[in-house]
Short mmCIF file of C-alpha atoms and ligand atoms in Angstrom, two decimals:
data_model
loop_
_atom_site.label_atom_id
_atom_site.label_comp_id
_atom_site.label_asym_id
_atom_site.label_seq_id
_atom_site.Cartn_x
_atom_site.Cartn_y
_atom_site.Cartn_z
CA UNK H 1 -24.98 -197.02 -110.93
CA UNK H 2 -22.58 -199.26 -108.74
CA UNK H 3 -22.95 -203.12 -108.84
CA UNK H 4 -23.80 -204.81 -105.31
CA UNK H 5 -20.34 -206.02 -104.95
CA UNK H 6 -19.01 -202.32 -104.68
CA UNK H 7 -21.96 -201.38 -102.93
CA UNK H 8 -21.15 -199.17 -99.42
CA UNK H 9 -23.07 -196.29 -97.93
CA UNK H 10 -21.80 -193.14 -99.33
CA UNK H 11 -18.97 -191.64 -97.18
CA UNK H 12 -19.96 -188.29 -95.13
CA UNK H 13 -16.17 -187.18 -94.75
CA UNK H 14 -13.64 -186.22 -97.37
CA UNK H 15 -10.91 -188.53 -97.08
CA UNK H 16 -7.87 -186.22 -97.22
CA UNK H 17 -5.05 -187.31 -99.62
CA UNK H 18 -2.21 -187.78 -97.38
CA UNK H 19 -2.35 -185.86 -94.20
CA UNK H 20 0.81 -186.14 -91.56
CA UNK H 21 0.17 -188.82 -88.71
CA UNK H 22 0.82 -186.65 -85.85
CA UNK H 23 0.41 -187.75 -82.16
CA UNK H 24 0.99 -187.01 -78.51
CA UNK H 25 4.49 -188.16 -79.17
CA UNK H 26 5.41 -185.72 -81.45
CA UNK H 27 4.09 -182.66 -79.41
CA UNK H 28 5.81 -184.01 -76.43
CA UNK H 29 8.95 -183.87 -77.54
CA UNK H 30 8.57 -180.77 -79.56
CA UNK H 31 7.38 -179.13 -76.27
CA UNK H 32 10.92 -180.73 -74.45
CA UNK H 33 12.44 -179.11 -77.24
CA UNK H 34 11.02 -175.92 -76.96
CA UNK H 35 11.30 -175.80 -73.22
CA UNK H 36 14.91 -176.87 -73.50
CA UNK H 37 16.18 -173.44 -74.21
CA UNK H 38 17.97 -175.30 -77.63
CA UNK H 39 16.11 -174.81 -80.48
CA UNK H 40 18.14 -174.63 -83.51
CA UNK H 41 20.71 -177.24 -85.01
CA UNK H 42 22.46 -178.70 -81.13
CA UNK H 43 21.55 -181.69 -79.39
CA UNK H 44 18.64 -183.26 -80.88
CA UNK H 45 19.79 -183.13 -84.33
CA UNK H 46 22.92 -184.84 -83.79
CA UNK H 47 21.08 -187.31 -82.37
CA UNK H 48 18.28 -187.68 -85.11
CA UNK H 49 21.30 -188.28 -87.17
CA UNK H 50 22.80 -190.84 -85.66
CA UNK H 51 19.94 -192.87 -85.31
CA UNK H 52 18.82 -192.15 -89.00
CA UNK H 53 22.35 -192.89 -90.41
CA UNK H 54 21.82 -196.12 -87.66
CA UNK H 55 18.59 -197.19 -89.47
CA UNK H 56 19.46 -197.09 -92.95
CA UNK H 57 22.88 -198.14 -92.53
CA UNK H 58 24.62 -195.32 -93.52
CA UNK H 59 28.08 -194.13 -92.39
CA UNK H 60 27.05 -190.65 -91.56
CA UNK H 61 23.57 -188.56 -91.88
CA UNK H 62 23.46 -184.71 -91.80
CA UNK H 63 20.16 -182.97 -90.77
CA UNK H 64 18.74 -180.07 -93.01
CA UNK H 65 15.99 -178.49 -93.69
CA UNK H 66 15.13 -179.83 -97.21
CA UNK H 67 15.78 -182.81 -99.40
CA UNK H 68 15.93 -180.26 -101.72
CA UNK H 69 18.81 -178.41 -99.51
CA UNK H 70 20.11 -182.66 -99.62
CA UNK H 71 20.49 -182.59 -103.63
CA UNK H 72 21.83 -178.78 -103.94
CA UNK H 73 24.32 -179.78 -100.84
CA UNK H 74 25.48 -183.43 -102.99
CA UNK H 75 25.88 -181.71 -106.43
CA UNK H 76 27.97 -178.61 -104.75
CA UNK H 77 30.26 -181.29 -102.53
CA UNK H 78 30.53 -183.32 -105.98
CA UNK H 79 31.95 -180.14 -107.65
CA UNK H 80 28.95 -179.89 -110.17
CA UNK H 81 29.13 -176.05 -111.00
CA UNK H 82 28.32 -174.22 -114.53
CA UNK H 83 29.59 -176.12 -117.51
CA UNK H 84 28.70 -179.54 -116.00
CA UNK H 85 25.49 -181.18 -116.76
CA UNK H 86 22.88 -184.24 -114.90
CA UNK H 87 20.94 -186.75 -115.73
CA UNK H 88 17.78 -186.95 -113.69
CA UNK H 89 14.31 -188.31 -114.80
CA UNK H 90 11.25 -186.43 -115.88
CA UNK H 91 9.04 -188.47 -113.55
CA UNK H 92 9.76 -186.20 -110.60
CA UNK H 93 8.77 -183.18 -108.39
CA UNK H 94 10.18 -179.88 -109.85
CA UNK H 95 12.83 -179.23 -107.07
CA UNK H 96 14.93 -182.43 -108.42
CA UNK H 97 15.57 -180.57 -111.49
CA UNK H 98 15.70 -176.83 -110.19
CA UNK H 99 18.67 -177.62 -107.70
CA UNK H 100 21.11 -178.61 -110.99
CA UNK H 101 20.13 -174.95 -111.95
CA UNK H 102 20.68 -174.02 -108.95
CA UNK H 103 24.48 -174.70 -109.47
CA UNK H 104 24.39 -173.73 -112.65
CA UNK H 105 24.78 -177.01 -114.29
CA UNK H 106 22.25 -178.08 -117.29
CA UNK H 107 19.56 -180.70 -116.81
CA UNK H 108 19.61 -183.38 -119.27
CA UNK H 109 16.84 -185.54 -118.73
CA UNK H 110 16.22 -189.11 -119.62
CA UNK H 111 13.22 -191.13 -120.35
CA UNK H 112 11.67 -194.01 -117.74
CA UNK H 113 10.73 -197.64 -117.44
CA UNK H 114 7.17 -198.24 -117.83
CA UNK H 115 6.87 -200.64 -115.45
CA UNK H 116 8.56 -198.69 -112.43
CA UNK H 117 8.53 -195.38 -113.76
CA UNK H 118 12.33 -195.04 -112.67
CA UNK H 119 14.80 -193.98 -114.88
CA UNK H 120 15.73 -196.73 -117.60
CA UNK H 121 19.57 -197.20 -117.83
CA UNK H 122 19.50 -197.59 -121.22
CA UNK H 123 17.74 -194.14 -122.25
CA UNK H 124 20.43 -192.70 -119.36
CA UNK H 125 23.32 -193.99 -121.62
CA UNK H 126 21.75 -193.39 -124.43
CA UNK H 127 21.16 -189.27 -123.31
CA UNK H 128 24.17 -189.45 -121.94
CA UNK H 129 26.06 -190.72 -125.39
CA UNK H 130 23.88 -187.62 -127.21
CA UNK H 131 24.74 -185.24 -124.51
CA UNK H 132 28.67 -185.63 -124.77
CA UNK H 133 28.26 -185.79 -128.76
CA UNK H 134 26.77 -182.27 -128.34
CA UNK H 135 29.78 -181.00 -126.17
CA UNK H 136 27.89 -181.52 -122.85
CA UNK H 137 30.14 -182.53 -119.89
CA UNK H 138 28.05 -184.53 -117.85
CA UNK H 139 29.22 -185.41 -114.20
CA UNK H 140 25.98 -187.20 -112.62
CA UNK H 141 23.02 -189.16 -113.02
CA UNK H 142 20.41 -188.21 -110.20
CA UNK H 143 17.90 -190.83 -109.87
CA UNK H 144 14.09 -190.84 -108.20
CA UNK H 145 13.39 -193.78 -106.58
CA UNK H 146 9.81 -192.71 -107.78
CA UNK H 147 6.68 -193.81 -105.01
CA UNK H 148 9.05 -195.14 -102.98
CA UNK H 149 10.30 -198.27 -105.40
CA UNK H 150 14.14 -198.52 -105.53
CA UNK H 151 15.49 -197.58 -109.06
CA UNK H 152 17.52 -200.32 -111.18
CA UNK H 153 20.54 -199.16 -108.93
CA UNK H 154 23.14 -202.06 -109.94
CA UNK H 155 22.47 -201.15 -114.28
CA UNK H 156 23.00 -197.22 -112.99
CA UNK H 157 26.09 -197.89 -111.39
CA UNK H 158 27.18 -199.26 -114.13
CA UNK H 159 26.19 -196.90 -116.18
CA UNK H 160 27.87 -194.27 -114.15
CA UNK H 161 31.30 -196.08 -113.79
CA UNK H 162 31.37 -196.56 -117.48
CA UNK H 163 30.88 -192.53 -117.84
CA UNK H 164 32.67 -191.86 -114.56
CA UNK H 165 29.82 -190.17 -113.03
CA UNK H 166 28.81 -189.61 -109.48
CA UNK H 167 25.27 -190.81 -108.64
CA UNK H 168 23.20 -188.53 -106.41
CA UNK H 169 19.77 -190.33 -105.04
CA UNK H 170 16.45 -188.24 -104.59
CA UNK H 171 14.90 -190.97 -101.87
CA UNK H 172 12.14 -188.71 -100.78
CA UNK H 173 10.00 -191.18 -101.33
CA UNK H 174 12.63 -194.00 -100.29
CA UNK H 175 12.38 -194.65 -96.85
CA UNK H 176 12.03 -197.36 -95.63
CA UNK H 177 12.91 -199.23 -98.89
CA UNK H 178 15.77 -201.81 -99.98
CA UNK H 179 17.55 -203.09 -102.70
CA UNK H 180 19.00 -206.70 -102.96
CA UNK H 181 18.73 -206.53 -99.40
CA UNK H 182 20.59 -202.93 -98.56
CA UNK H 183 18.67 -200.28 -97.46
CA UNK H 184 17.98 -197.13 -99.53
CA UNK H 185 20.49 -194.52 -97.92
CA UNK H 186 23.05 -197.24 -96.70
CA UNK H 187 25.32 -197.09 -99.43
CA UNK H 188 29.26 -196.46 -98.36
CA UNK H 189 32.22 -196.89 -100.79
CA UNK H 190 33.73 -200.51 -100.66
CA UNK H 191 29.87 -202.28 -100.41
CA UNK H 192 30.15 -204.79 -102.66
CA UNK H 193 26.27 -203.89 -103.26
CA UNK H 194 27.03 -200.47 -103.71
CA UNK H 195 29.90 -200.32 -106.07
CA UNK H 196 29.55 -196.49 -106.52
CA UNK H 197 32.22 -194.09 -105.87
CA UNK H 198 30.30 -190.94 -103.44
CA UNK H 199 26.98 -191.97 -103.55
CA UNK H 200 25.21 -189.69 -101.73
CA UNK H 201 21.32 -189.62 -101.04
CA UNK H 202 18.80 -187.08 -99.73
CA UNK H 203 15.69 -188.01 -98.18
CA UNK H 204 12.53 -185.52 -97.14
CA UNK H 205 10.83 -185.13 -94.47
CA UNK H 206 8.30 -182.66 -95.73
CA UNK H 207 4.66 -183.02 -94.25
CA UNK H 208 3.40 -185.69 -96.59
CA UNK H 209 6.22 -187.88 -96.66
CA UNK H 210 6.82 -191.18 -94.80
CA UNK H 211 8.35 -189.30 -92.09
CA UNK H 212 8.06 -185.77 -91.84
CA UNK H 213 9.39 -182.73 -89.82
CA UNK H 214 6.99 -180.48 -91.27
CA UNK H 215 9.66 -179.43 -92.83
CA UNK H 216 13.24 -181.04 -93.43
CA UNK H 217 15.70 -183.29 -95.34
CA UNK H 218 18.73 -185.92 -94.40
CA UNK H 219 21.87 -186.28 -96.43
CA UNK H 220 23.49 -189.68 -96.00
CA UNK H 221 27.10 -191.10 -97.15
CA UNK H 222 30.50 -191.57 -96.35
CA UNK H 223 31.80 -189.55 -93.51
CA UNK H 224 34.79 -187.64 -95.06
CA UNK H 225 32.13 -185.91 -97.52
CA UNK H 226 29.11 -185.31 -95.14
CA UNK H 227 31.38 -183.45 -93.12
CA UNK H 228 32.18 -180.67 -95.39
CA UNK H 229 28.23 -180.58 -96.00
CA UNK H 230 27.97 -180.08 -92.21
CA UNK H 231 29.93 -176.88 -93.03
CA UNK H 232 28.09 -176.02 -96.02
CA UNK H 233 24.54 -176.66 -94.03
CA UNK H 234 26.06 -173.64 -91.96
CA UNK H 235 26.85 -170.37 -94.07
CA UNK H 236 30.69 -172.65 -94.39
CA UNK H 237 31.01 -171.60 -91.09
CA UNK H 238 34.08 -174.29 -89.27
CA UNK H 239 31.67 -175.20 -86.30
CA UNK H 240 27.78 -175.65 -85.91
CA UNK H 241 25.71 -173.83 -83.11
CA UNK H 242 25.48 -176.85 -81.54
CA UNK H 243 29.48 -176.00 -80.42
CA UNK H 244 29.14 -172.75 -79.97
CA UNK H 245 27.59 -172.39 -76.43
CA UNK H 246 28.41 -174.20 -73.30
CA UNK H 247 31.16 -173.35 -70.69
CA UNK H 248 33.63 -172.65 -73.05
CA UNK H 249 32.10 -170.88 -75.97
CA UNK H 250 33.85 -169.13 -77.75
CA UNK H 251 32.24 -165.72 -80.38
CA UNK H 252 35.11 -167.37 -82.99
CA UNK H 253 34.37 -168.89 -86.30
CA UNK H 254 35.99 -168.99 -89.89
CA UNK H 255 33.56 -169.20 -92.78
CA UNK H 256 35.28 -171.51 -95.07
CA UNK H 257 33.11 -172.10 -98.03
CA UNK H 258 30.46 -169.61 -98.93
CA UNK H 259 27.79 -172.04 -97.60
CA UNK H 260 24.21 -172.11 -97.47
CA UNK H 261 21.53 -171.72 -94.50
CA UNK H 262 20.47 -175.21 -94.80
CA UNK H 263 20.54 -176.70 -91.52
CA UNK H 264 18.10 -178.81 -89.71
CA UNK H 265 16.69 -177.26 -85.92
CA UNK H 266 15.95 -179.42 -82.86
CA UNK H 267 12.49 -178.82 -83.14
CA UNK H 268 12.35 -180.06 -85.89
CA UNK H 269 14.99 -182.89 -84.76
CA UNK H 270 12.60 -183.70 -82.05
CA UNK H 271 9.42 -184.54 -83.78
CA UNK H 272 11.87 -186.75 -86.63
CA UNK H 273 13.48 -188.77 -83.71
CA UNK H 274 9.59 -189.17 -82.50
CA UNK H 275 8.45 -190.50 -86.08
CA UNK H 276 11.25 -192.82 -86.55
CA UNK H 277 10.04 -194.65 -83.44
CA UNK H 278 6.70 -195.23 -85.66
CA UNK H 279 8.65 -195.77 -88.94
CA UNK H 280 8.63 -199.39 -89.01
CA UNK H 281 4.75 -199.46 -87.83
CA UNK H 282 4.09 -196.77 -90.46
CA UNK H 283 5.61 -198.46 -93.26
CA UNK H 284 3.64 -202.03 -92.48
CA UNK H 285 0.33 -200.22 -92.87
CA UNK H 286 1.17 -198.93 -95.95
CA UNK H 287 2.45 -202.04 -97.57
CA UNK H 288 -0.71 -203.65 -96.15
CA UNK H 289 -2.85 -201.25 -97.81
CA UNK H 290 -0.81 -201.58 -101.14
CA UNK H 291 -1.19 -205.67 -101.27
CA UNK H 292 -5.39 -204.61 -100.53
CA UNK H 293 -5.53 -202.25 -103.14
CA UNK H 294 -3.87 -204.89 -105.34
CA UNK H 295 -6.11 -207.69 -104.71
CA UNK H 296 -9.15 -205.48 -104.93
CA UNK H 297 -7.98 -203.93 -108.72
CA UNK H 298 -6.59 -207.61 -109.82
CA UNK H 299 -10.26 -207.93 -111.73
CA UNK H 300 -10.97 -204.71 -112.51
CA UNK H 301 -9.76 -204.17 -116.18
CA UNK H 302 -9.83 -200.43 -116.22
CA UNK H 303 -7.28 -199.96 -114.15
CA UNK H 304 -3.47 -201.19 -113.84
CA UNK H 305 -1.61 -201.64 -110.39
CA UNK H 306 1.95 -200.94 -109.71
CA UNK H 307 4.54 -203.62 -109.70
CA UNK H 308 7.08 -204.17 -107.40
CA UNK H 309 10.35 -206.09 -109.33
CA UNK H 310 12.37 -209.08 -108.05
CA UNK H 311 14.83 -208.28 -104.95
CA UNK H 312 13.48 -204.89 -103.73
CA UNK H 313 11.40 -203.66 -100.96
CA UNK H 314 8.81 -200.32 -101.97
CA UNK H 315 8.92 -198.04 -99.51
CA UNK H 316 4.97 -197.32 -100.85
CA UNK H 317 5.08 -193.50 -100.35
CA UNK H 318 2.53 -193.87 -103.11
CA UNK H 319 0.69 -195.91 -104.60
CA UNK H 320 0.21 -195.06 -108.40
CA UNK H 321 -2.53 -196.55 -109.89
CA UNK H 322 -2.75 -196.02 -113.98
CA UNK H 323 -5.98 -195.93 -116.22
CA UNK H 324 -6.58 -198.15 -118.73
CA UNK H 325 -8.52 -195.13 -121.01
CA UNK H 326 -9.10 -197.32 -123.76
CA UNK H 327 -11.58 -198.96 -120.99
CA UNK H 328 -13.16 -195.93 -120.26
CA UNK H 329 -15.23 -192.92 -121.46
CA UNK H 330 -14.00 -190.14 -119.18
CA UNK H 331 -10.06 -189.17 -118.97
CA UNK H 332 -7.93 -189.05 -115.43
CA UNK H 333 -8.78 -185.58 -114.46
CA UNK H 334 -12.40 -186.72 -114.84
CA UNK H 335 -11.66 -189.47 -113.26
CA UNK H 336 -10.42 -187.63 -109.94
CA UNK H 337 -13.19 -185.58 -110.62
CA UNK H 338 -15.65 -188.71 -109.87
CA UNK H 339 -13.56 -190.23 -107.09
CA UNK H 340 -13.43 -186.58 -105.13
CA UNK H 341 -17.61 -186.71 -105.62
CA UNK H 342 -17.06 -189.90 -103.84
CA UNK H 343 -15.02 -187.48 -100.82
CA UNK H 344 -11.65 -189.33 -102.47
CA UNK H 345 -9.04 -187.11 -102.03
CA UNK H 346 -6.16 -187.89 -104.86
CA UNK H 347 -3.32 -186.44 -106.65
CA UNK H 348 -0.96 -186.51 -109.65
CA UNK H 349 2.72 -188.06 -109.35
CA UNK H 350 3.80 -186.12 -111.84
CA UNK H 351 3.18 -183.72 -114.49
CA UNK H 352 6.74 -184.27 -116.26
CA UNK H 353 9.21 -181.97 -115.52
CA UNK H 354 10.09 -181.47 -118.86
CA UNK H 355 6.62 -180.05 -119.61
CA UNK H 356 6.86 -177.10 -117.15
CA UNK H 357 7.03 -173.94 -119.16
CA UNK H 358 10.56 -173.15 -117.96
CA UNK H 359 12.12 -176.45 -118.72
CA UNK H 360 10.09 -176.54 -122.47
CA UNK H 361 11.29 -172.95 -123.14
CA UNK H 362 15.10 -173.00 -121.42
CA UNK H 363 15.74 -176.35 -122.67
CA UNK H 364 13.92 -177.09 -125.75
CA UNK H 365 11.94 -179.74 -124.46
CA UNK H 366 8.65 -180.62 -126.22
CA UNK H 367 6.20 -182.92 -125.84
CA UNK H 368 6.47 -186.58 -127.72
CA UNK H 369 10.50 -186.41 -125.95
CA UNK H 370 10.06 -188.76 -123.48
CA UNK H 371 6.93 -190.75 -124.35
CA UNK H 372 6.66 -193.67 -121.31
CA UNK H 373 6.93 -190.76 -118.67
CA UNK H 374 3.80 -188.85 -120.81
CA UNK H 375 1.96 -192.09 -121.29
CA UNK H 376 2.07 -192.74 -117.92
CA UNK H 377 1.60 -189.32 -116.77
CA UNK H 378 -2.12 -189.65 -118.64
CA UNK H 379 -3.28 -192.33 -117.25
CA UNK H 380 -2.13 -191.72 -113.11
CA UNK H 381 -3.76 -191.19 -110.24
CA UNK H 382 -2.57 -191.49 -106.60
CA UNK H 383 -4.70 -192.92 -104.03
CA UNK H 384 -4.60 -192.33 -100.74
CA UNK H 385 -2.33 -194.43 -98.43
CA UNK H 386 -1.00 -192.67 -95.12
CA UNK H 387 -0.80 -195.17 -92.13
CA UNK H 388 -4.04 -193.37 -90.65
CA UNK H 389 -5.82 -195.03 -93.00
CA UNK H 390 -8.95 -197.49 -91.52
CA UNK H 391 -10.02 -200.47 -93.11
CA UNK H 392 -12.86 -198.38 -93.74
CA UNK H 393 -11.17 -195.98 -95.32
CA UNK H 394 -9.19 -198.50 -98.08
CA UNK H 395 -12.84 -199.78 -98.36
CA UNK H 396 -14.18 -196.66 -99.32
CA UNK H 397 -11.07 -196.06 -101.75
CA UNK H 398 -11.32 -199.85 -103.13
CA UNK H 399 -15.11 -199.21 -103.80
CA UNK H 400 -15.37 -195.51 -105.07
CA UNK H 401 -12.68 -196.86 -107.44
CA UNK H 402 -14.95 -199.53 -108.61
CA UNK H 403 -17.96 -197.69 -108.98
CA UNK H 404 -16.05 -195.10 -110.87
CA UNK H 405 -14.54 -197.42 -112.92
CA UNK H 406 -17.77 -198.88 -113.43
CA UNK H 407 -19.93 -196.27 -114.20
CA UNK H 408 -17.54 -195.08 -117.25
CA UNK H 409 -16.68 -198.65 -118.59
CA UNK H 410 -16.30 -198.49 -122.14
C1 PLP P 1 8.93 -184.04 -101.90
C2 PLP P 1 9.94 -184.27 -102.97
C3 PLP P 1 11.11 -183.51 -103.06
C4 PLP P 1 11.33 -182.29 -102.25
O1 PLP P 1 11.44 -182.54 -100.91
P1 PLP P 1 11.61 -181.26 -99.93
O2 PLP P 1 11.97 -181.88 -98.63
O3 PLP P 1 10.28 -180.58 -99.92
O4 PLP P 1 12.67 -180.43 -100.49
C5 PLP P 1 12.07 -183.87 -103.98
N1 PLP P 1 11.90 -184.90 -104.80
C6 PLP P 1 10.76 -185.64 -104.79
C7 PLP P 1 10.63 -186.79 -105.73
C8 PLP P 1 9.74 -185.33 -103.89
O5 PLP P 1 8.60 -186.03 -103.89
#
């Protein structure tokens, strides 16, 4: 069934998907935290922060519990409300559309590249153009930098000073990744690589993700804004926890906004600051897995590897390989059928938004709207690529792949 060249003894253990790389660092300092007596939003979050907003080059980083919490948090501080609509792509996780419900704004979404599967600036003018011919107002275009590549951020700028949008950034999948040399996240008013008025961007840390908190999210930008979301992260409350005790603490607050009860805790905090120690090591074993995925798949006609364009650096939270099903006899599903008989664990990045029953029924969304993101969507399947991987383990990817691939040629 499998030629000699992808010829290796069967595996014995599933190989999970993407599992969080958890070690005696992070319990450590979770335990400190625990055993500090502080373990909401205080000490250790302001310090996560400050190195985060440090490593990206950001002027100022707020800790929450989300990147979800990140995007709902941008749109309200960009005064995005009912009667205002985004652009975002359909190439995304649900929760980057549901927050512009969420304010009550309307989701307009626009169709991708097919070589990154980012937005494409000119089907974001182009729905933009339709949506204010229709009587929409839209305010902002929220792009995915989707598996961790940077979207085409200097044509979207553009776009969105021409329109005079904000531009929110979903980089849950962006760290650590650069364009033309910036970091993902490091974008401040008045850098001449980020022309962009407010750009604000919200990064995850939920357990799969490049670096995770279990659960939580960091909102980076200029100062003056990302403090007001430090008082929306809090109910609106004036002051976090974090000032309430001590010596002088005082039972007196003023709720100022009606916030929300997004804020990040120092446990939390503690096992972040722990992972970005590793974040750097992390990321090289997952760009050295991508470039030996690559190599393997360069002869292997059934399937197609992702790019990575001219002047950016992929953050590889995934790594999206698409079928070539004109090569094959079996479709993707069957396909991660095959691989998971192989103990491959895989996934799907993503079914398009716009085909979610809510979106096609609230919106009027059908299928044939945004054909690259459902052409893609077909055809992908993503492999496993978490730092913990062995060489084994690629091995074992690179050759169930090939035998796969094999088996069902055409
Ligand atoms: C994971 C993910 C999110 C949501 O992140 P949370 O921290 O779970 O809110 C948003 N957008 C994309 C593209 C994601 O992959």
């Amino acid at each position: 069934m499998t030629s000699p060249r992808s010829a290796r003894p069967a595996r014995e253990a599933f190989l999970p998907f993407s599992p969080p790389s958890i070690g005696e660092a992070e319990i450590q300092a979770v335990v400190d935290a625990l055993r500090s007596g502080w373990i909401t939003t205080g000490p250790r979050t302001a310090l996560f922060e400050r190195r985060f907003a440090e490593f990206v080059g950001a002027e100022d980083a707020v800790g929450l519990n989300s990147c979800t919490a990140g995007l709902q948090t941008a749109l309200a501080l960009s005064g995005i409300g009912p009667g205002d609509a985004v652009v975002t792509t359909p190439m995304t996780f649900a929760g980057t559309a549901n927050v512009i419900e969420h304010v009550g704004a309307k989701p307009i979404f626009a169709d991708v590249s097919p070589d990154t599967l980012n937005l494409d600036p000119a089907c974001v003018h182009r729905a933009i153009e339709s949506a204010r011919a229709h009587g929409d107002r839209v305010r902002a275009i929220l792009p995915v930098h989707y598996a961790g590549h940077p979207c085409d951020l200097e044509a979207l700028d553009a776009v969105a000073a021409e329109h005079d949008l904000v531009v929110i950034e979903d980089a849950a999948h962006a760290l650590p990744a650069r364009y033309q040399g910036r970091m993902i996240g490091g974008g401040v008013p008045g850098d001449p690589l980020a022309p962009r008025n407010r750009v604000l961007t919200s990064f995850s840390f939920y357990a799969n993700k490049n670096l995770t908190t279990g659960e939580g999210g960091m909102l980076t930008g200029p100062a003056d804004v990302l403090e007001r979301a430090r008082v929306y992260r809090n109910h609106g409350l004036d002051r976090d926890a974090s000032q309430r005790g001590g010596a002088h603490a005082s039972w007196r607050y003023a709720v100022h906004a009606p916030g929300y009860k997004f804020n990040m805790t120092d446990v939390a905090a503690a096992m972040g600051l722990a992972q970005l120690d590793k974040l750097p090591a992390f990321h090289a074993r997952r760009q050295a897995t991508a470039a030996r995925y690559t190599a393997a798949f360069a002869d292997c006609g059934a399937v197609e590897t992702p790019t990575e364009r001219a002047g950016v650096k992929h953050a590889w939270h995934l790594y999206p390989l698409r079928l070539h099903l004109d090569q094959l006899t079996i479709d993707r599903d069957r396909f991660i059928d095959e691989l998971a008989a192989r103990q491959i664990g895989t996934s799907v990045h993503f079914i398009p938004v716009h085909l979610h029953p809510w979106y096609r029924d609230e919106h009027g969304l059908r299928v044939g709207d945004f054909p690259a993101a459902e052409r893609a969507f077909e055809r992908l399947i993503s492999l496993p690529i978490h730092p913990a991987l062995t060489d084994d383990d690629v091995a074992d990817v690179i050759a169930a792949v090939r035998a796969v691939a094999e088996a069902f040629a055409r």
